[in-house]
PDB file of C-alpha atoms in Angstrom:
ATOM      1  CA  UNK A 824      -1.419 -14.108 -55.650  1.00 43.00           C
ATOM      2  CA  UNK A 825       1.927 -15.593 -56.750  1.00 42.00           C
ATOM      3  CA  UNK A 826       3.546 -14.294 -53.588  1.00 38.00           C
ATOM      4  CA  UNK A 827       0.872 -15.904 -51.468  1.00 38.00           C
ATOM      5  CA  UNK A 828       1.206 -19.219 -53.282  1.00 38.00           C
ATOM      6  CA  UNK A 829       4.938 -18.947 -52.802  1.00 41.00           C
ATOM      7  CA  UNK A 830       4.507 -19.020 -49.021  1.00 44.00           C
ATOM      8  CA  UNK A 831       4.528 -15.342 -48.069  1.00 43.00           C
ATOM      9  CA  UNK A 832       1.874 -14.352 -45.525  1.00 39.00           C
ATOM     10  CA  UNK A 833      -0.138 -11.154 -45.816  1.00 39.00           C
ATOM     11  CA  UNK A 834       0.605  -8.768 -42.968  1.00 42.00           C
ATOM     12  CA  UNK A 835      -2.157  -7.389 -40.768  1.00 41.00           C
ATOM     13  CA  UNK A 836      -3.121  -3.830 -41.509  1.00 48.00           C
ATOM     14  CA  UNK A 837      -2.731  -1.245 -38.760  1.00 41.00           C
ATOM     15  CA  UNK A 838      -6.495  -1.211 -38.127  1.00 43.00           C
ATOM     16  CA  UNK A 839      -6.663  -4.967 -37.612  1.00 40.00           C
ATOM     17  CA  UNK A 840      -3.590  -4.876 -35.401  1.00 42.00           C
ATOM     18  CA  UNK A 841      -5.107  -2.083 -33.341  1.00 40.00           C
ATOM     19  CA  UNK A 842      -8.376  -3.999 -33.024  1.00 34.00           C
ATOM     20  CA  UNK A 843      -6.596  -7.121 -31.797  1.00 36.00           C
ATOM     21  CA  UNK A 844      -4.634  -5.037 -29.306  1.00 42.00           C
ATOM     22  CA  UNK A 845      -7.818  -3.336 -28.123  1.00 41.00           C
ATOM     23  CA  UNK A 846      -9.615  -6.660 -27.715  1.00 42.00           C
ATOM     24  CA  UNK A 847      -6.664  -8.036 -25.742  1.00 43.00           C
ATOM     25  CA  UNK A 848      -6.746  -4.964 -23.548  1.00 46.00           C
ATOM     26  CA  UNK A 849     -10.460  -5.392 -22.912  1.00 46.00           C
ATOM     27  CA  UNK A 850      -9.909  -9.047 -22.000  1.00 50.00           C
ATOM     28  CA  UNK A 851      -7.107  -8.123 -19.603  1.00 56.00           C
ATOM     29  CA  UNK A 852      -9.373  -5.500 -18.040  1.00 55.00           C
ATOM     30  CA  UNK A 853     -12.155  -8.055 -17.546  1.00 61.00           C
ATOM     31  CA  UNK A 854      -9.767 -10.458 -15.836  1.00 62.00           C
ATOM     32  CA  UNK A 855      -8.433  -7.658 -13.642  1.00 71.00           C
ATOM     33  CA  UNK A 856     -11.968  -6.816 -12.534  1.00 74.00           C
ATOM     34  CA  UNK A 857     -12.673 -10.473 -11.756  1.00 74.00           C
ATOM     35  CA  UNK A 858      -9.508 -10.731  -9.662  1.00 83.00           C
ATOM     36  CA  UNK A 859     -10.268  -7.698  -7.500  1.00 90.00           C
ATOM     37  CA  UNK A 860     -14.079  -7.783  -7.331  1.00 92.00           C
ATOM     38  CA  UNK A 861     -14.452  -9.732  -4.072  1.00 95.00           C
ATOM     39  CA  UNK A 862     -11.943  -7.550  -2.243  1.00 97.00           C
ATOM     40  CA  UNK A 863     -13.376  -4.294  -3.552  1.00 96.00           C
ATOM     41  CA  UNK A 864     -16.964  -5.263  -2.775  1.00 96.00           C
ATOM     42  CA  UNK A 865     -16.055  -6.161   0.814  1.00 97.00           C
ATOM     43  CA  UNK A 866     -13.941  -3.037   1.227  1.00 98.00           C
ATOM     44  CA  UNK A 867     -16.555  -0.713  -0.260  1.00 97.00           C
ATOM     45  CA  UNK A 868     -19.181  -2.138   2.063  1.00 97.00           C
ATOM     46  CA  UNK A 869     -16.933  -1.621   5.068  1.00 98.00           C
ATOM     47  CA  UNK A 870     -16.110   1.940   4.018  1.00 98.00           C
ATOM     48  CA  UNK A 871     -19.814   2.701   3.846  1.00 97.00           C
ATOM     49  CA  UNK A 872     -20.369   1.225   7.320  1.00 98.00           C
ATOM     50  CA  UNK A 873     -17.429   3.155   8.779  1.00 98.00           C
ATOM     51  CA  UNK A 874     -18.660   6.413   7.336  1.00 97.00           C
ATOM     52  CA  UNK A 875     -22.159   5.807   8.691  1.00 96.00           C
ATOM     53  CA  UNK A 876     -20.728   5.231  12.175  1.00 95.00           C
ATOM     54  CA  UNK A 877     -18.970   8.607  12.357  1.00 95.00           C
ATOM     55  CA  UNK A 878     -20.410  11.079  14.827  1.00 90.00           C
ATOM     56  CA  UNK A 879     -19.681  13.912  12.409  1.00 91.00           C
ATOM     57  CA  UNK A 880     -20.395  14.327   8.715  1.00 93.00           C
ATOM     58  CA  UNK A 881     -17.036  14.033   6.948  1.00 96.00           C
ATOM     59  CA  UNK A 882     -15.102  11.816   4.549  1.00 98.00           C
ATOM     60  CA  UNK A 883     -13.087   8.931   5.924  1.00 99.00           C
ATOM     61  CA  UNK A 884      -9.332   9.279   6.284  1.00 99.00           C
ATOM     62  CA  UNK A 885      -7.835   6.241   4.553  1.00 99.00           C
ATOM     63  CA  UNK A 886      -4.181   5.178   4.631  1.00 99.00           C
ATOM     64  CA  UNK A 887      -3.018   2.803   1.894  1.00 99.00           C
ATOM     65  CA  UNK A 888       0.266   1.148   2.877  1.00 98.00           C
ATOM     66  CA  UNK A 889       2.125  -0.093  -0.192  1.00 97.00           C
ATOM     67  CA  UNK A 890      -0.661   1.286  -2.370  1.00 96.00           C
ATOM     68  CA  UNK A 891       1.683   1.672  -5.314  1.00 91.00           C
ATOM     69  CA  UNK A 892       0.005   3.052  -8.399  1.00 92.00           C
ATOM     70  CA  UNK A 893      -3.334   3.569  -6.670  1.00 94.00           C
ATOM     71  CA  UNK A 894      -5.573   0.745  -7.851  1.00 93.00           C
ATOM     72  CA  UNK A 895      -7.615   0.849  -4.656  1.00 97.00           C
ATOM     73  CA  UNK A 896      -6.687   4.381  -3.603  1.00 98.00           C
ATOM     74  CA  UNK A 897      -8.224   6.052  -6.648  1.00 98.00           C
ATOM     75  CA  UNK A 898     -11.453   4.061  -6.353  1.00 97.00           C
ATOM     76  CA  UNK A 899     -11.636   4.924  -2.657  1.00 98.00           C
ATOM     77  CA  UNK A 900     -11.117   8.617  -3.402  1.00 98.00           C
ATOM     78  CA  UNK A 901     -13.850   8.422  -6.036  1.00 98.00           C
ATOM     79  CA  UNK A 902     -16.213   7.538  -3.186  1.00 98.00           C
ATOM     80  CA  UNK A 903     -15.352  10.893  -1.639  1.00 98.00           C
ATOM     81  CA  UNK A 904     -12.783   9.811   0.949  1.00 98.00           C
ATOM     82  CA  UNK A 905      -9.345  11.301   1.648  1.00 98.00           C
ATOM     83  CA  UNK A 906      -6.506   8.884   0.909  1.00 99.00           C
ATOM     84  CA  UNK A 907      -2.815   8.877   1.819  1.00 98.00           C
ATOM     85  CA  UNK A 908      -0.710   6.343  -0.092  1.00 98.00           C
ATOM     86  CA  UNK A 909       2.605   5.347   1.482  1.00 98.00           C
ATOM     87  CA  UNK A 910       4.904   3.463  -0.883  1.00 98.00           C
ATOM     88  CA  UNK A 911       8.714   3.134  -1.175  1.00 97.00           C
ATOM     89  CA  UNK A 912       8.719   3.354  -4.981  1.00 97.00           C
ATOM     90  CA  UNK A 913       8.869   6.927  -6.337  1.00 97.00           C
ATOM     91  CA  UNK A 914       7.926   5.771  -9.835  1.00 97.00           C
ATOM     92  CA  UNK A 915       4.770   4.150  -8.492  1.00 97.00           C
ATOM     93  CA  UNK A 916       3.887   7.331  -6.635  1.00 97.00           C
ATOM     94  CA  UNK A 917       4.386   9.348  -9.814  1.00 97.00           C
ATOM     95  CA  UNK A 918       1.986   7.038 -11.665  1.00 97.00           C
ATOM     96  CA  UNK A 919      -0.429   7.354  -8.757  1.00 98.00           C
ATOM     97  CA  UNK A 920      -0.419  11.118  -9.241  1.00 97.00           C
ATOM     98  CA  UNK A 921      -1.212  10.771 -12.937  1.00 97.00           C
ATOM     99  CA  UNK A 922      -4.028   8.311 -12.288  1.00 97.00           C
ATOM    100  CA  UNK A 923      -5.487  10.596  -9.640  1.00 98.00           C
ATOM    101  CA  UNK A 924      -5.380  13.517 -12.088  1.00 98.00           C
ATOM    102  CA  UNK A 925      -7.088  11.478 -14.803  1.00 97.00           C
ATOM    103  CA  UNK A 926      -9.805  10.395 -12.368  1.00 98.00           C
ATOM    104  CA  UNK A 927     -10.305  13.929 -11.087  1.00 98.00           C
ATOM    105  CA  UNK A 928      -9.473  13.040  -7.471  1.00 98.00           C
ATOM    106  CA  UNK A 929      -5.994  14.544  -7.092  1.00 97.00           C
ATOM    107  CA  UNK A 930      -7.317  16.873  -4.382  1.00 98.00           C
ATOM    108  CA  UNK A 931      -8.206  13.832  -2.257  1.00 98.00           C
ATOM    109  CA  UNK A 932      -5.056  11.728  -2.729  1.00 98.00           C
ATOM    110  CA  UNK A 933      -1.602  12.335  -1.267  1.00 98.00           C
ATOM    111  CA  UNK A 934       1.426  10.160  -2.019  1.00 98.00           C
ATOM    112  CA  UNK A 935       4.222   9.801   0.537  1.00 98.00           C
ATOM    113  CA  UNK A 936       7.445   7.832   0.139  1.00 98.00           C
ATOM    114  CA  UNK A 937       7.973   5.303   2.903  1.00 98.00           C
ATOM    115  CA  UNK A 938       7.294   1.735   3.988  1.00 97.00           C
ATOM    116  CA  UNK A 939       6.147  -0.249   7.001  1.00 97.00           C
ATOM    117  CA  UNK A 940       9.346   0.441   8.947  1.00 96.00           C
ATOM    118  CA  UNK A 941       8.853   4.217   8.997  1.00 97.00           C
ATOM    119  CA  UNK A 942       5.091   4.326   8.507  1.00 98.00           C
ATOM    120  CA  UNK A 943       4.331   6.154  11.747  1.00 98.00           C
ATOM    121  CA  UNK A 944       7.098   8.698  11.153  1.00 97.00           C
ATOM    122  CA  UNK A 945       5.858   9.370   7.617  1.00 97.00           C
ATOM    123  CA  UNK A 946       2.098   9.322   8.172  1.00 98.00           C
ATOM    124  CA  UNK A 947       1.674   9.895  11.915  1.00 98.00           C
ATOM    125  CA  UNK A 948      -0.145   8.132  14.756  1.00 98.00           C
ATOM    126  CA  UNK A 949      -3.929   7.745  14.961  1.00 98.00           C
ATOM    127  CA  UNK A 950      -4.454   9.527  11.634  1.00 98.00           C
ATOM    128  CA  UNK A 951      -6.658   7.027   9.791  1.00 99.00           C
ATOM    129  CA  UNK A 952     -10.152   5.617  10.048  1.00 99.00           C
ATOM    130  CA  UNK A 953      -9.213   2.816   7.650  1.00 99.00           C
ATOM    131  CA  UNK A 954      -5.843   1.308   6.701  1.00 99.00           C
ATOM    132  CA  UNK A 955      -5.320  -0.796   3.583  1.00 99.00           C
ATOM    133  CA  UNK A 956      -2.460  -3.284   3.768  1.00 99.00           C
ATOM    134  CA  UNK A 957      -2.684  -5.187   0.498  1.00 98.00           C
ATOM    135  CA  UNK A 958       0.110  -7.425  -0.846  1.00 97.00           C
ATOM    136  CA  UNK A 959       2.522  -6.069   1.765  1.00 98.00           C
ATOM    137  CA  UNK A 960       3.097  -8.801   4.360  1.00 98.00           C
ATOM    138  CA  UNK A 961       4.569 -11.086   1.699  1.00 98.00           C
ATOM    139  CA  UNK A 962       7.605  -8.844   1.236  1.00 97.00           C
ATOM    140  CA  UNK A 963       8.291  -7.095   4.565  1.00 98.00           C
ATOM    141  CA  UNK A 964      10.978  -8.288   6.970  1.00 96.00           C
ATOM    142  CA  UNK A 965       8.491  -8.690   9.821  1.00 98.00           C
ATOM    143  CA  UNK A 966       4.769  -9.103   9.119  1.00 98.00           C
ATOM    144  CA  UNK A 967       4.054  -8.759  12.830  1.00 98.00           C
ATOM    145  CA  UNK A 968       5.824  -5.394  13.103  1.00 98.00           C
ATOM    146  CA  UNK A 969       4.199  -4.167   9.897  1.00 98.00           C
ATOM    147  CA  UNK A 970       0.754  -4.863  11.348  1.00 98.00           C
ATOM    148  CA  UNK A 971       1.675  -3.176  14.613  1.00 98.00           C
ATOM    149  CA  UNK A 972       2.722  -0.083  12.681  1.00 98.00           C
ATOM    150  CA  UNK A 973      -0.563  -0.180  10.784  1.00 98.00           C
ATOM    151  CA  UNK A 974      -2.430  -0.416  14.086  1.00 98.00           C
ATOM    152  CA  UNK A 975      -0.597   2.631  15.427  1.00 98.00           C
ATOM    153  CA  UNK A 976      -1.713   4.755  12.481  1.00 98.00           C
ATOM    154  CA  UNK A 977      -5.353   3.801  13.082  1.00 99.00           C
ATOM    155  CA  UNK A 978      -7.699   5.656  15.353  1.00 97.00           C
ATOM    156  CA  UNK A 979      -9.297   3.522  18.102  1.00 95.00           C
ATOM    157  CA  UNK A 980     -11.899   1.268  16.524  1.00 96.00           C
ATOM    158  CA  UNK A 981     -10.484   1.889  13.061  1.00 98.00           C
ATOM    159  CA  UNK A 982     -10.605  -0.756  10.342  1.00 99.00           C
ATOM    160  CA  UNK A 983      -7.784  -2.705   8.711  1.00 99.00           C
ATOM    161  CA  UNK A 984      -8.198  -4.251   5.259  1.00 99.00           C
ATOM    162  CA  UNK A 985      -5.533  -6.930   4.907  1.00 99.00           C
ATOM    163  CA  UNK A 986      -4.842  -8.845   1.688  1.00 98.00           C
ATOM    164  CA  UNK A 987      -2.275 -11.649   1.566  1.00 99.00           C
ATOM    165  CA  UNK A 988      -1.288 -14.501  -0.738  1.00 98.00           C
ATOM    166  CA  UNK A 989      -2.639 -17.912   0.265  1.00 98.00           C
ATOM    167  CA  UNK A 990      -0.331 -20.871   0.786  1.00 98.00           C
ATOM    168  CA  UNK A 991      -2.685 -23.688  -0.203  1.00 98.00           C
ATOM    169  CA  UNK A 992      -3.741 -22.126  -3.495  1.00 97.00           C
ATOM    170  CA  UNK A 993      -0.108 -22.007  -4.557  1.00 98.00           C
ATOM    171  CA  UNK A 994       0.317 -25.679  -3.651  1.00 98.00           C
ATOM    172  CA  UNK A 995      -2.775 -26.566  -5.674  1.00 97.00           C
ATOM    173  CA  UNK A 996      -1.532 -24.593  -8.673  1.00 96.00           C
ATOM    174  CA  UNK A 997       1.845 -26.330  -8.537  1.00 98.00           C
ATOM    175  CA  UNK A 998       0.213 -29.754  -8.317  1.00 98.00           C
ATOM    176  CA  UNK A 999      -2.104 -29.036 -11.252  1.00 95.00           C
ATOM    177  CA  UNK A1000       0.935 -27.966 -13.269  1.00 96.00           C
ATOM    178  CA  UNK A1001       2.658 -31.261 -12.486  1.00 98.00           C
ATOM    179  CA  UNK A1002       5.246 -29.804 -10.093  1.00 98.00           C
ATOM    180  CA  UNK A1003       4.443 -32.181  -7.265  1.00 98.00           C
ATOM    181  CA  UNK A1004       7.662 -31.789  -5.277  1.00 98.00           C
ATOM    182  CA  UNK A1005       7.213 -28.014  -5.280  1.00 98.00           C
ATOM    183  CA  UNK A1006       3.628 -28.458  -4.086  1.00 98.00           C
ATOM    184  CA  UNK A1007       4.799 -30.591  -1.167  1.00 98.00           C
ATOM    185  CA  UNK A1008       7.478 -28.059  -0.227  1.00 98.00           C
ATOM    186  CA  UNK A1009       4.877 -25.291  -0.179  1.00 98.00           C
ATOM    187  CA  UNK A1010       2.921 -27.202   2.452  1.00 97.00           C
ATOM    188  CA  UNK A1011       5.809 -27.543   4.911  1.00 97.00           C
ATOM    189  CA  UNK A1012       8.072 -24.551   4.269  1.00 98.00           C
ATOM    190  CA  UNK A1013       7.898 -22.050   7.172  1.00 97.00           C
ATOM    191  CA  UNK A1014       7.307 -19.173   4.753  1.00 98.00           C
ATOM    192  CA  UNK A1015       5.114 -21.068   2.304  1.00 98.00           C
ATOM    193  CA  UNK A1016       7.680 -21.122  -0.506  1.00 98.00           C
ATOM    194  CA  UNK A1017       8.370 -23.831  -3.053  1.00 98.00           C
ATOM    195  CA  UNK A1018      12.106 -23.155  -3.351  1.00 96.00           C
ATOM    196  CA  UNK A1019      14.920 -20.631  -3.172  1.00 96.00           C
ATOM    197  CA  UNK A1020      13.973 -19.058  -6.509  1.00 97.00           C
ATOM    198  CA  UNK A1021      10.300 -18.694  -5.626  1.00 98.00           C
ATOM    199  CA  UNK A1022       9.476 -15.057  -6.504  1.00 97.00           C
ATOM    200  CA  UNK A1023       7.048 -14.758  -3.572  1.00 98.00           C
ATOM    201  CA  UNK A1024       8.959 -14.365  -0.280  1.00 98.00           C
ATOM    202  CA  UNK A1025       6.078 -15.438   1.950  1.00 98.00           C
ATOM    203  CA  UNK A1026       2.572 -16.943   1.826  1.00 99.00           C
ATOM    204  CA  UNK A1027      -0.034 -17.415   4.536  1.00 98.00           C
ATOM    205  CA  UNK A1028      -2.776 -19.664   5.834  1.00 98.00           C
ATOM    206  CA  UNK A1029      -5.962 -18.326   7.400  1.00 98.00           C
ATOM    207  CA  UNK A1030      -4.783 -19.465  10.847  1.00 97.00           C
ATOM    208  CA  UNK A1031      -1.532 -17.543  10.417  1.00 98.00           C
ATOM    209  CA  UNK A1032      -3.422 -14.403   9.403  1.00 98.00           C
ATOM    210  CA  UNK A1033      -5.724 -14.697  12.415  1.00 98.00           C
ATOM    211  CA  UNK A1034      -2.769 -15.117  14.779  1.00 98.00           C
ATOM    212  CA  UNK A1035      -0.867 -12.155  13.333  1.00 99.00           C
ATOM    213  CA  UNK A1036      -3.887  -9.888  13.613  1.00 99.00           C
ATOM    214  CA  UNK A1037      -4.512 -10.895  17.213  1.00 98.00           C
ATOM    215  CA  UNK A1038      -0.868 -10.291  18.160  1.00 98.00           C
ATOM    216  CA  UNK A1039      -0.996  -6.818  16.587  1.00 98.00           C
ATOM    217  CA  UNK A1040      -4.063  -5.792  18.578  1.00 97.00           C
ATOM    218  CA  UNK A1041      -6.844  -6.389  16.055  1.00 98.00           C
ATOM    219  CA  UNK A1042     -10.222  -8.052  16.376  1.00 98.00           C
ATOM    220  CA  UNK A1043     -11.095 -10.056  13.286  1.00 98.00           C
ATOM    221  CA  UNK A1044     -14.401  -9.208  11.621  1.00 98.00           C
ATOM    222  CA  UNK A1045     -14.376 -11.375   8.500  1.00 98.00           C
ATOM    223  CA  UNK A1046     -12.159 -13.332   6.113  1.00 98.00           C
ATOM    224  CA  UNK A1047     -12.942 -13.649   2.416  1.00 97.00           C
ATOM    225  CA  UNK A1048     -11.391 -15.867  -0.205  1.00 98.00           C
ATOM    226  CA  UNK A1049     -10.420 -13.919  -3.313  1.00 97.00           C
ATOM    227  CA  UNK A1050      -9.593 -15.434  -6.707  1.00 96.00           C
ATOM    228  CA  UNK A1051     -10.806 -18.949  -5.960  1.00 96.00           C
ATOM    229  CA  UNK A1052     -11.618 -19.845  -9.562  1.00 94.00           C
ATOM    230  CA  UNK A1053     -10.383 -16.960 -11.691  1.00 91.00           C
ATOM    231  CA  UNK A1054      -6.760 -18.167 -11.660  1.00 89.00           C
ATOM    232  CA  UNK A1055      -7.724 -21.775 -12.414  1.00 89.00           C
ATOM    233  CA  UNK A1056     -10.016 -21.229 -15.395  1.00 87.00           C
ATOM    234  CA  UNK A1057      -8.178 -20.758 -18.723  1.00 85.00           C
ATOM    235  CA  UNK A1058      -8.425 -17.156 -19.874  1.00 82.00           C
ATOM    236  CA  UNK A1059      -9.429 -18.239 -23.387  1.00 82.00           C
ATOM    237  CA  UNK A1060     -12.620 -19.805 -22.043  1.00 81.00           C
ATOM    238  CA  UNK A1061     -13.642 -16.673 -20.167  1.00 81.00           C
ATOM    239  CA  UNK A1062     -12.690 -14.321 -22.991  1.00 80.00           C
ATOM    240  CA  UNK A1063     -14.507 -16.249 -25.731  1.00 81.00           C
ATOM    241  CA  UNK A1064     -17.739 -17.188 -23.959  1.00 83.00           C
ATOM    242  CA  UNK A1065     -20.418 -14.444 -23.923  1.00 87.00           C
ATOM    243  CA  UNK A1066     -21.380 -13.528 -20.375  1.00 88.00           C
ATOM    244  CA  UNK A1067     -18.628 -15.686 -18.868  1.00 87.00           C
ATOM    245  CA  UNK A1068     -16.980 -12.818 -17.007  1.00 87.00           C
ATOM    246  CA  UNK A1069     -20.255 -11.879 -15.318  1.00 90.00           C
ATOM    247  CA  UNK A1070     -20.883 -15.499 -14.323  1.00 92.00           C
ATOM    248  CA  UNK A1071     -17.329 -15.768 -12.996  1.00 92.00           C
ATOM    249  CA  UNK A1072     -17.852 -12.669 -10.857  1.00 92.00           C
ATOM    250  CA  UNK A1073     -21.033 -14.190  -9.422  1.00 94.00           C
ATOM    251  CA  UNK A1074     -19.272 -17.493  -8.774  1.00 95.00           C
ATOM    252  CA  UNK A1075     -16.399 -15.785  -6.958  1.00 96.00           C
ATOM    253  CA  UNK A1076     -18.896 -13.863  -4.817  1.00 95.00           C
ATOM    254  CA  UNK A1077     -20.826 -17.064  -4.043  1.00 96.00           C
ATOM    255  CA  UNK A1078     -17.790 -18.834  -2.556  1.00 96.00           C
ATOM    256  CA  UNK A1079     -15.890 -15.923  -0.992  1.00 96.00           C
ATOM    257  CA  UNK A1080     -17.350 -16.552   2.474  1.00 95.00           C
ATOM    258  CA  UNK A1081     -17.260 -20.356   2.377  1.00 96.00           C
ATOM    259  CA  UNK A1082     -14.408 -21.796   4.496  1.00 95.00           C
ATOM    260  CA  UNK A1083     -13.967 -24.838   2.257  1.00 95.00           C
ATOM    261  CA  UNK A1084     -13.214 -22.548  -0.702  1.00 97.00           C
ATOM    262  CA  UNK A1085     -11.250 -19.904   1.216  1.00 96.00           C
ATOM    263  CA  UNK A1086      -8.568 -22.515   1.824  1.00 94.00           C
ATOM    264  CA  UNK A1087      -7.781 -22.673  -1.897  1.00 96.00           C
ATOM    265  CA  UNK A1088      -8.209 -18.981  -2.675  1.00 97.00           C
ATOM    266  CA  UNK A1089      -5.218 -17.292  -4.293  1.00 97.00           C
ATOM    267  CA  UNK A1090      -5.630 -14.446  -1.805  1.00 98.00           C
ATOM    268  CA  UNK A1091      -7.101 -14.100   1.665  1.00 98.00           C
ATOM    269  CA  UNK A1092      -8.819 -10.832   2.505  1.00 98.00           C
ATOM    270  CA  UNK A1093      -9.345 -10.017   6.173  1.00 99.00           C
ATOM    271  CA  UNK A1094     -11.256  -7.132   7.723  1.00 99.00           C
ATOM    272  CA  UNK A1095     -10.377  -6.320  11.325  1.00 99.00           C
ATOM    273  CA  UNK A1096     -10.765  -3.472  13.807  1.00 99.00           C
ATOM    274  CA  UNK A1097      -8.201  -2.026  16.168  1.00 98.00           C
ATOM    275  CA  UNK A1098      -8.954  -2.976  19.765  1.00 93.00           C
TER     276      UNK A1098
END
């Protein structure tokens, strides 16, 4: 007691520390689900439609460009499809292998080292029913060439799932944070950047995405806005309010197809087919 009155604080026991860590991990997991739910729901629905359209009974062949550690690849393989992940990072591919083992889908996932510039050489031409190109166009030298490479790996009529970072959401976030000059720069910069130290090399508008897809030989099917609200609502509110995560998921789904909300979505998700 004297020590406490003297100002010393009792330390947390290992059990309490572990519980706090576990609760933080659960909260992070809930936010991760909320951030990817719109994209996964749209992708899963398209995978089901593609499989139903096959003239033969077989799994889909899916190519995940820049799939990294397999967030979408493993879930796709769990649906029974065959997945090839092409990524330049060997460490990410190693983690992909471990995740595939843990999920029991290692027989349906193959990791290959490469990027958009050698995609066809690494994976081959007309090898995929579906290509995932998520968070790739922001960092490649030429988004147009990357999409053309993706198109070449697709079979005729195959589907592209494209996920990019939205320009206007970044401007809104900067303005809400009080960085008004950065927000204005985001609106006019050719690459959608707020400055030379911006960690994101490139951002897109829906019109830019539509134009790139058309130039690469794709017909646009749908555009969804992902993460409209989840990045604006303080995490503490979602984590502390019972049922808030479920309501947030419903809210994101409600606005994903609305053009007025797509404009301020953190990410734009496009589904397109190769012409």
